Tab-separated table of C-alpha atoms and ligand atoms in Angstrom:
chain	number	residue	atom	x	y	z
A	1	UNK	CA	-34.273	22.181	73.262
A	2	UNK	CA	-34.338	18.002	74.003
A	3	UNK	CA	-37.146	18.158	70.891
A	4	UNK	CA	-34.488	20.058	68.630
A	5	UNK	CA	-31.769	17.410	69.970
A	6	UNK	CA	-33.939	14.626	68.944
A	7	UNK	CA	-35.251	16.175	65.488
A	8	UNK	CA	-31.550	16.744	64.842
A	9	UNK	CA	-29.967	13.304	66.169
A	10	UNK	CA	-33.211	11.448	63.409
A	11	UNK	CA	-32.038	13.780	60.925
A	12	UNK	CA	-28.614	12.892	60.939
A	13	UNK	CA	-27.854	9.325	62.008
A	14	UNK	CA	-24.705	9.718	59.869
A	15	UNK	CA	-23.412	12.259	62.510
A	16	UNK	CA	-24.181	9.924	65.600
A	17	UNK	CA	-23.066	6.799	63.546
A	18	UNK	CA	-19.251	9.275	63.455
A	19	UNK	CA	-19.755	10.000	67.242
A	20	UNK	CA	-20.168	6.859	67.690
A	21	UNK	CA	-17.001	5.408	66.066
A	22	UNK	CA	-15.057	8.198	67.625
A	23	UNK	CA	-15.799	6.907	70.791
A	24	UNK	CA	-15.127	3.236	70.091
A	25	UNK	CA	-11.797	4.019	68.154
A	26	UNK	CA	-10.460	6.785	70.158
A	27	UNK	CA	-7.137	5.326	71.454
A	28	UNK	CA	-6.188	5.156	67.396
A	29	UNK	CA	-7.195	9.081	66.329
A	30	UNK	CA	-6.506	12.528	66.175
A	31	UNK	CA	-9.663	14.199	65.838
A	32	UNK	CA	-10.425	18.250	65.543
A	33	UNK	CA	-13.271	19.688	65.126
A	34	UNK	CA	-12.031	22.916	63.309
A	35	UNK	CA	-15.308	24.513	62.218
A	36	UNK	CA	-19.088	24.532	63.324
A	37	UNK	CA	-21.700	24.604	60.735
A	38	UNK	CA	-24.556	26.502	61.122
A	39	UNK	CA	-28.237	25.392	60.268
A	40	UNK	CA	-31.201	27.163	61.596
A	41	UNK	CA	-30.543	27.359	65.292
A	42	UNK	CA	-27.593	24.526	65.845
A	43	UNK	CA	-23.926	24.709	64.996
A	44	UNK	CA	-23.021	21.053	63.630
A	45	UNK	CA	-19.489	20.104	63.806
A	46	UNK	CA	-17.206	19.232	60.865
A	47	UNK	CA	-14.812	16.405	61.840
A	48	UNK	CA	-11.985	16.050	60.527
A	49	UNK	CA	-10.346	12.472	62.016
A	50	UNK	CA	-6.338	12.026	61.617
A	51	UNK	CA	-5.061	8.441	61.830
A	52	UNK	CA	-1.782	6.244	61.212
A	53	UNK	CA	1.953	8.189	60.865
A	54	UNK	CA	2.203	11.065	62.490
A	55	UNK	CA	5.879	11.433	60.461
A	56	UNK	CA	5.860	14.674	58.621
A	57	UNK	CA	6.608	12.569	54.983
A	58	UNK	CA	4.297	10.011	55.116
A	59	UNK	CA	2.013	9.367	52.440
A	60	UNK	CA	-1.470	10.480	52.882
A	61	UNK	CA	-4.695	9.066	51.991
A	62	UNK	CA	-7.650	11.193	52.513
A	63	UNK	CA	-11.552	10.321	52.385
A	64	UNK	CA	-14.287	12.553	51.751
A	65	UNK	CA	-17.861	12.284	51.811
A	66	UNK	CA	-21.093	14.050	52.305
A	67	UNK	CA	-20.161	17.044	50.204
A	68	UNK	CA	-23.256	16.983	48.414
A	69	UNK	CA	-26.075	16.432	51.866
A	70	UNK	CA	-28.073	14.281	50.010
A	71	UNK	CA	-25.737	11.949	48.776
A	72	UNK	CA	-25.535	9.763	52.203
A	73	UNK	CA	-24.346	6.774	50.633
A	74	UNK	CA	-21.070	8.154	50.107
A	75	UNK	CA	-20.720	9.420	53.668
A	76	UNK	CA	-22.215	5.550	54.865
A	77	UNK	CA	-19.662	3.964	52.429
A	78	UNK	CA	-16.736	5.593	54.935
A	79	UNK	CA	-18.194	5.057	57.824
A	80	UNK	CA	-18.564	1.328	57.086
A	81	UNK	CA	-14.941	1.190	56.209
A	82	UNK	CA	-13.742	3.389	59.311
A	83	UNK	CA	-15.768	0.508	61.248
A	84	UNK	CA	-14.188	-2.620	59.966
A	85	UNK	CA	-10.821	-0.628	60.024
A	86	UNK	CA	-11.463	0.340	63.448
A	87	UNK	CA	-11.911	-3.507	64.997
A	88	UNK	CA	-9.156	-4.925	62.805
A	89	UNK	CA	-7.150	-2.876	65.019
A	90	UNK	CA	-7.987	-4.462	67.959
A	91	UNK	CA	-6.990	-7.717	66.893
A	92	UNK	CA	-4.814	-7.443	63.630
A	93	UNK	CA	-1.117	-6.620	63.711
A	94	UNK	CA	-1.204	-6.317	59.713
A	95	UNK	CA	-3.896	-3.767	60.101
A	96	UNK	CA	-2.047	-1.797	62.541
A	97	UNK	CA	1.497	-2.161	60.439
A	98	UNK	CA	-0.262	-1.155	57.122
A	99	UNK	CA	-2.206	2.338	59.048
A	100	UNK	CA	1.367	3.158	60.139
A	101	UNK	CA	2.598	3.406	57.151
A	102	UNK	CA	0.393	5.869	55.903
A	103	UNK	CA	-1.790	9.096	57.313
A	104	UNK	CA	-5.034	8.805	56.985
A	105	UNK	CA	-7.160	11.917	57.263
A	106	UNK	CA	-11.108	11.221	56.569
A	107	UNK	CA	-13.848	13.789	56.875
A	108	UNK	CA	-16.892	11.989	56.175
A	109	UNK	CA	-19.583	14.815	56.560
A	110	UNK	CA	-18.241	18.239	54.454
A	111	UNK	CA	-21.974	19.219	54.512
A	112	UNK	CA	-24.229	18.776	57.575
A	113	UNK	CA	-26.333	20.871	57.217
A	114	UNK	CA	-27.180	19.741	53.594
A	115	UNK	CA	-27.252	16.018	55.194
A	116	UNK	CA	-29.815	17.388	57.763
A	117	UNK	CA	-32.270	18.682	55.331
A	118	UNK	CA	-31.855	15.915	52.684
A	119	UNK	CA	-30.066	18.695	50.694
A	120	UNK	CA	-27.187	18.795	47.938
A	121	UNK	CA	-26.460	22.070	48.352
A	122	UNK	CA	-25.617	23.748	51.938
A	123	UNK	CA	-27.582	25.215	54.198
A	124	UNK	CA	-26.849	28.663	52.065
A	125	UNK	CA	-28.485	27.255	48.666
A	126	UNK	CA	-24.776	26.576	47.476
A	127	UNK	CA	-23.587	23.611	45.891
A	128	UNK	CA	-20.003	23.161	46.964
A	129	UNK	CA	-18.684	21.378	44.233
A	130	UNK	CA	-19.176	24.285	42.109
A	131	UNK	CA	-18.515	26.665	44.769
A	132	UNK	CA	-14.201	27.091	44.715
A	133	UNK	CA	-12.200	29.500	42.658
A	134	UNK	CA	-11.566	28.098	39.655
A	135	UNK	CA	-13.029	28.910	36.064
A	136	UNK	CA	-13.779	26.295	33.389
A	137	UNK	CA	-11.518	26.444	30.635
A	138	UNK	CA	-14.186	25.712	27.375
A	139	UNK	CA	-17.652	26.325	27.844
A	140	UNK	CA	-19.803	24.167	30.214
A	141	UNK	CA	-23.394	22.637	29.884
A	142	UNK	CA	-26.119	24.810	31.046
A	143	UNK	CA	-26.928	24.831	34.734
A	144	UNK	CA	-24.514	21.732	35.603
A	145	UNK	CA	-21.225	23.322	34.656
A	146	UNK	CA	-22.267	25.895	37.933
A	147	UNK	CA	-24.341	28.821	37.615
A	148	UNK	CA	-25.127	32.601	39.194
A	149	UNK	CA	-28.477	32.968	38.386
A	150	UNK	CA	-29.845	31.974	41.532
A	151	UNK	CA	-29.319	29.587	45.049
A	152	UNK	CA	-33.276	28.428	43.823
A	153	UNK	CA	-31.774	26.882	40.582
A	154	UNK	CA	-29.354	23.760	41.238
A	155	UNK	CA	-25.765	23.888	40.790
A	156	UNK	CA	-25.719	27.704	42.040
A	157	UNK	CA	-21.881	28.818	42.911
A	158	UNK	CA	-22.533	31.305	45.404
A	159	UNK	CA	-21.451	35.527	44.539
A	160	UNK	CA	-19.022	35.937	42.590
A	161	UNK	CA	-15.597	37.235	44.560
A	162	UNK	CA	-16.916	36.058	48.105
A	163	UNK	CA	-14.837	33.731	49.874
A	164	UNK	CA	-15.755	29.928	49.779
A	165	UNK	CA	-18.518	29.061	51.955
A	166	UNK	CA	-17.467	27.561	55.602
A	167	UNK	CA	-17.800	24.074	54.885
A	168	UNK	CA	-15.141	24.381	51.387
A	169	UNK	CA	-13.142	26.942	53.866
A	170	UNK	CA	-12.935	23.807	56.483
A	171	UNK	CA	-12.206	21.287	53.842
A	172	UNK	CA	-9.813	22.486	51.906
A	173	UNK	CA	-8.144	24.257	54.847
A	174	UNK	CA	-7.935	20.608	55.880
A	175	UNK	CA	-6.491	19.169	53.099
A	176	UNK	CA	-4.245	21.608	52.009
A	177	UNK	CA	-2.146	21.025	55.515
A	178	UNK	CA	-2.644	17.427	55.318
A	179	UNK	CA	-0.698	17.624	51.969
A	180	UNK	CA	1.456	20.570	51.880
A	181	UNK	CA	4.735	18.525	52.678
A	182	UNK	CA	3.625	15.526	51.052
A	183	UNK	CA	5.229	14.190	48.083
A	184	UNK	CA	3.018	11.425	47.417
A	185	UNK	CA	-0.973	11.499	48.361
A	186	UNK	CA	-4.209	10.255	47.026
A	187	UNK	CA	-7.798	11.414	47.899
A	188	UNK	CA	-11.228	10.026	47.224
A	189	UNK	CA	-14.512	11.742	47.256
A	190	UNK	CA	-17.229	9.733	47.632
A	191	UNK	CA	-20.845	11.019	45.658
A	192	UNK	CA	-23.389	9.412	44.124
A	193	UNK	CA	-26.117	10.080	41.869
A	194	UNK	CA	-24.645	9.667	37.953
A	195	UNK	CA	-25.366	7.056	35.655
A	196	UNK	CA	-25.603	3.423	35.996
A	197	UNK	CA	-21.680	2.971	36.384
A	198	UNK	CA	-19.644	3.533	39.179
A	199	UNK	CA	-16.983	5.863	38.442
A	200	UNK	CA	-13.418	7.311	39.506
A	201	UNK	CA	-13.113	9.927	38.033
A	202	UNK	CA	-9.866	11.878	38.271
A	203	UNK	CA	-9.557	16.057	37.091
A	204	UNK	CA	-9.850	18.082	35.762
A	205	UNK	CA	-13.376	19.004	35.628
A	206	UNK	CA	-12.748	22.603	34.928
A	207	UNK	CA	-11.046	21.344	31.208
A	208	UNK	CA	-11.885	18.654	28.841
A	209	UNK	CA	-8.141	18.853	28.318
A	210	UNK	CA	-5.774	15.930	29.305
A	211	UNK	CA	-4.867	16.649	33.193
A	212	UNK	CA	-1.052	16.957	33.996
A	213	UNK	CA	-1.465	14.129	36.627
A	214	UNK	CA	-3.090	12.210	34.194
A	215	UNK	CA	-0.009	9.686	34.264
A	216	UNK	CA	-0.223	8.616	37.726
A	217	UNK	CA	-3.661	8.413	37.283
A	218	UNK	CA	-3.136	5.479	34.313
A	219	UNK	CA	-0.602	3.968	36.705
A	220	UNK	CA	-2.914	3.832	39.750
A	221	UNK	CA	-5.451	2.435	36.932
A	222	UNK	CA	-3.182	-0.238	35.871
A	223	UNK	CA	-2.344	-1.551	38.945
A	224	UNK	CA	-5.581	-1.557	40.484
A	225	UNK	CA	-7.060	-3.607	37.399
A	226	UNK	CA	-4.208	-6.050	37.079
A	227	UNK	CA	-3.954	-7.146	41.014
A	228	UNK	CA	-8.040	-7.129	40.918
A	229	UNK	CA	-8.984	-8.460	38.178
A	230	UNK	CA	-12.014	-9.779	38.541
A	231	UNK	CA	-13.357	-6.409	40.566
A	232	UNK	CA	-14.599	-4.665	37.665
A	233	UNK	CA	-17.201	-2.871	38.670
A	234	UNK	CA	-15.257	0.759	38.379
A	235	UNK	CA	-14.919	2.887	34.998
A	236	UNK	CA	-11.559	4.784	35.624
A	237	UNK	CA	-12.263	7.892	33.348
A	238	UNK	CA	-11.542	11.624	33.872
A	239	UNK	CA	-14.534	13.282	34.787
A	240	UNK	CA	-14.713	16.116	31.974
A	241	UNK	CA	-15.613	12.861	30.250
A	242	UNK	CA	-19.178	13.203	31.544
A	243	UNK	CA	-19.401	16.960	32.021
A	244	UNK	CA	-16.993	19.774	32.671
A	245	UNK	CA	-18.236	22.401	35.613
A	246	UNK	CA	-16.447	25.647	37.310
A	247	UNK	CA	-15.722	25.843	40.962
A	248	UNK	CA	-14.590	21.962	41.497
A	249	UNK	CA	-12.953	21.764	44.503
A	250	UNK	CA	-10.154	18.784	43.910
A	251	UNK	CA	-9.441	20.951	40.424
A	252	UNK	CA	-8.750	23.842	43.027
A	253	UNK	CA	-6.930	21.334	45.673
A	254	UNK	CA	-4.729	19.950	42.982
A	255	UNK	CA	-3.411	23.435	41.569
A	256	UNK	CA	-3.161	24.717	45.388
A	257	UNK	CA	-0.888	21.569	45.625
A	258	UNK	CA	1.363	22.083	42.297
A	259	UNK	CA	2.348	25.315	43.226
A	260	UNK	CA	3.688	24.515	46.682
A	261	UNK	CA	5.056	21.107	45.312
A	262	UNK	CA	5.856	21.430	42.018
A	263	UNK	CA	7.154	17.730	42.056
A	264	UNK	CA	5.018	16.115	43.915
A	265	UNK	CA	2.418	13.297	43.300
A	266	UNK	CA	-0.873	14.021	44.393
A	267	UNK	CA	-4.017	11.676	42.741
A	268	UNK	CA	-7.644	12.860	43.333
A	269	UNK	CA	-10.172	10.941	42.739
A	270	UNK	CA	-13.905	11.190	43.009
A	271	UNK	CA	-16.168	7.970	43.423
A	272	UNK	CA	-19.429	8.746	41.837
A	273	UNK	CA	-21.780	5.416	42.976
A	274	UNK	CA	-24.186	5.150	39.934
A	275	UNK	CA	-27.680	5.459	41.216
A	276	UNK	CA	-29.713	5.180	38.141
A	277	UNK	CA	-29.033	1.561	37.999
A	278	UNK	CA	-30.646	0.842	41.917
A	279	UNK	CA	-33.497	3.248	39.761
A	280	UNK	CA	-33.705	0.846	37.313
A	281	UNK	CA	-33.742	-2.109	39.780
A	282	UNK	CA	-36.776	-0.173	41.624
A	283	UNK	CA	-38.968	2.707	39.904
A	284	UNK	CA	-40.082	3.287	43.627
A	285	UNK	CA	-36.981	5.878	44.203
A	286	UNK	CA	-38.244	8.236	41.362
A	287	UNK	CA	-40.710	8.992	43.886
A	288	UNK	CA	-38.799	10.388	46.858
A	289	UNK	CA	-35.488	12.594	46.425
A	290	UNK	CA	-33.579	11.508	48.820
A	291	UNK	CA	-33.634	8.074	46.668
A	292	UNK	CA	-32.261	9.324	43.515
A	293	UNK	CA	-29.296	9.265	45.613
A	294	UNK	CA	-29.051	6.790	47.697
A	295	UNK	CA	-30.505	2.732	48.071
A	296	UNK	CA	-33.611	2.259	49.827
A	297	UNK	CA	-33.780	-1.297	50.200
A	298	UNK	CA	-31.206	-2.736	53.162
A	299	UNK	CA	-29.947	-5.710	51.096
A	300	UNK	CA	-29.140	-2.911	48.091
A	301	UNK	CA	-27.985	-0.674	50.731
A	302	UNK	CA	-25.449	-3.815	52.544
A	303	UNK	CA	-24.213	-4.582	49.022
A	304	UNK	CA	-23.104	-0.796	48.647
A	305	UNK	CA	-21.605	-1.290	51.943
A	306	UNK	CA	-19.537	-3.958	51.078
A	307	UNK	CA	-18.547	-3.316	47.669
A	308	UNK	CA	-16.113	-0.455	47.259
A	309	UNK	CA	-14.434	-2.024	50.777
A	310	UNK	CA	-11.654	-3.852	48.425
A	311	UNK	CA	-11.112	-0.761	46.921
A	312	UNK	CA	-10.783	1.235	50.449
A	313	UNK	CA	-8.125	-1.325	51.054
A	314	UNK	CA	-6.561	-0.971	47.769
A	315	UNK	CA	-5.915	2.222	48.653
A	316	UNK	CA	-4.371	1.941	51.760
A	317	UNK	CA	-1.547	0.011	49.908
A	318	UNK	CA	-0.899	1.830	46.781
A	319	UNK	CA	-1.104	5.078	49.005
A	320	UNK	CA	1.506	3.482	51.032
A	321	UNK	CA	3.736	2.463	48.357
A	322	UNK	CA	3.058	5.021	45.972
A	323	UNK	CA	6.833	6.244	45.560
A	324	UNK	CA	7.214	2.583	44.268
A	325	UNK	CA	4.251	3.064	41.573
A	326	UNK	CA	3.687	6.428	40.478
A	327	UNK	CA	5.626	7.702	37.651
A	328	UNK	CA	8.149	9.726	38.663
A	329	UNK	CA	11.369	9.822	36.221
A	330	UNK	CA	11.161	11.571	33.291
A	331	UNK	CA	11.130	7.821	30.963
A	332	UNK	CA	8.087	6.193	32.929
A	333	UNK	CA	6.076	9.431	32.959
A	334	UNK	CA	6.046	9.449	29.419
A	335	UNK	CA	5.253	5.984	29.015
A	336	UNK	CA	2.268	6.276	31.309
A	337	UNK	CA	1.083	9.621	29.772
A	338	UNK	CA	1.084	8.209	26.371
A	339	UNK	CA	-0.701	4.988	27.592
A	340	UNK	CA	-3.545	7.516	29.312
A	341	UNK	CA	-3.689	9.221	26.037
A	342	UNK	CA	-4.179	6.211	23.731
A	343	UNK	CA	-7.180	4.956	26.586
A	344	UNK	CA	-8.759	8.055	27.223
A	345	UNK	CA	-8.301	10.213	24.503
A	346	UNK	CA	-7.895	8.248	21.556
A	347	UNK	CA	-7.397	10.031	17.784
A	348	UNK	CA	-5.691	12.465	19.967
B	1	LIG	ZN1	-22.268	14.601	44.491
């Protein structure tokens, strides 16, 4: 039993990292733990961590990361922020005004079990991100757009008609209360893995058809590039861009959203770190997996760290005045959907 601790607690220093934040920033969170997720013999816990407003309306940001086990970086990248967001509280009235503004939910391990075994897909051969209801619109690529075939082939969806698996049923569970009575909220999924960019993508993935949010999304897009100018590390782009898939879970969020809020704003976006460039920097991570994925050297791995924290904090602000931002009369919609269309889908 203490040997199956320890295995566990080496396999997963993301998990005791979390308990470990939990305990230092207590006093400022809600936390529930409203699923356990089974691998082998253990039941791991899925956290889901409330902080900021508790007012009904207030604008929520949620983070997301370890969806995809193998991926760590994204799950580190949240962590590091919860950290420094955690002791600014202790000492930083601006910190503490700006998190009441808002509600922050974060859930940075969807997949522990996956994140145990140095996985992408659960502990059940799925791969979450293809695993939610939702059918792709034009024909996807081969294998990546989700498959049936089998859990021993990537990108498998899981049986047809069988509810999502328990770590999608926990997540979007989550986030579909967290947003039900919002009218303005933004998400961010944090992966990595594509490419030598990093990316924000925004839906849909299920249609290589301009998304109906698409507007808000150019107005985030704007506003982020003209108060950070010289950040430009990000390529804002939808993500049928780079491939369309079935089962995507923010496609499935989104519509869940629409139909219970017909008006509202809600912007989700994935962060997809682009590992082929720390490939690049180092042939040494074609050799291992689990460093396709993520940076093995600690001065790549701090840099990671510390770059998408001005982004983080971007967020927290626009998410916070998003009703002052996002398009919502009928004149500035227009403006910002033909704007999206003329970057993004030009010749259109
Ligand atoms: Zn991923």
């Amino acid at each position: 039993m203490i040997q199956r601790i320890s295995r566990l607690k080496a396999a997963l220093p993301e998990l005791t990292e979390l308990e470990r934040l939990i305990d230092e920033g207590s006093q400022h969170m809600r936390i529930r733990v409203p699923a356990h997720i089974q691998h082998g013999e253990d039941h791991l816990p899925f956290y889901v961590i409330e902080m900021g407003s508790t007012r009904k309306d207030a604008p929520v940001l949620a983070l997301v990361g370890g969806v995809h086990g193998v991926e760590r970086i994204g799950t580190q990248v949240i962590l590091s922020f919860l950290k420094t967001l955690i002791r600014r509280l202790r000492w930083d009235p601006a910190a503490i005004e700006q998190l009441h503004r808002i509600r922050l939910v974060i859930i940075p391990i969807v997949n522990p079990g996956g994140m145990a075994d140095n996985s992408r897909t659960n502990p059940n051969g799925v791969d979450l991100m293809r695993n939610a209801p939702v059918e792709a619109l034009q024909r996807t690529p081969f294998l990546v757009g989700g498959q049936r075939i089998s859990p021993k082939l990537p990108w498998y969806r899981g049986e047809r008609d069988k509810p999502m698996e328990p770590e999608n049923q926990a997540l979007t569970d989550a986030i579909h209360h967290a947003l039900k009575d919002q009218p303005f909220c933004m998400s961010l999924d944090c992966h990595s893995g594509f490419g030598t960019k990093d990316r924000l993508w925004f839906p849909y993935a299920k249609s290589v058809d301009p998304w109906p949010g698409i507007d808000s999304a150019h107005a985030m897009t704007e506003l982020f590039e003209y108060t950070y100018p010289h950040h430009d590390l990000y390529l804002f782009e939808p993500q049928a861009h780079s491939y369309t898939t079935s089962g995507d879970v923010w496609d499935y969020l989104y519509d869940d959203y629409r139909t219970s809020q017909p008006n509202g704003c809600y912007l989700p976006m994935t962060l997809e770190m682009g590992s082929w460039l720390w490939v690049k920097k180092n042939p040494r991570h074609l050799f291992r997996y689990h460093s396709l994925f993520n940076p093995i050297l600690p001065h790549r791995q701090q840099r990671i760290l510390r770059r998408h924290l001005t982004f983080f904090d971007f967020l927290m602000s626009a998410t916070a005045t998003m009703a002052n931002w996002a398009p919502t009369d009928a004149l500035t919609q227009q403006h910002h959907h033909m704007a999206a269309l003329t970057r993004w889908y030009p010749g259109r």
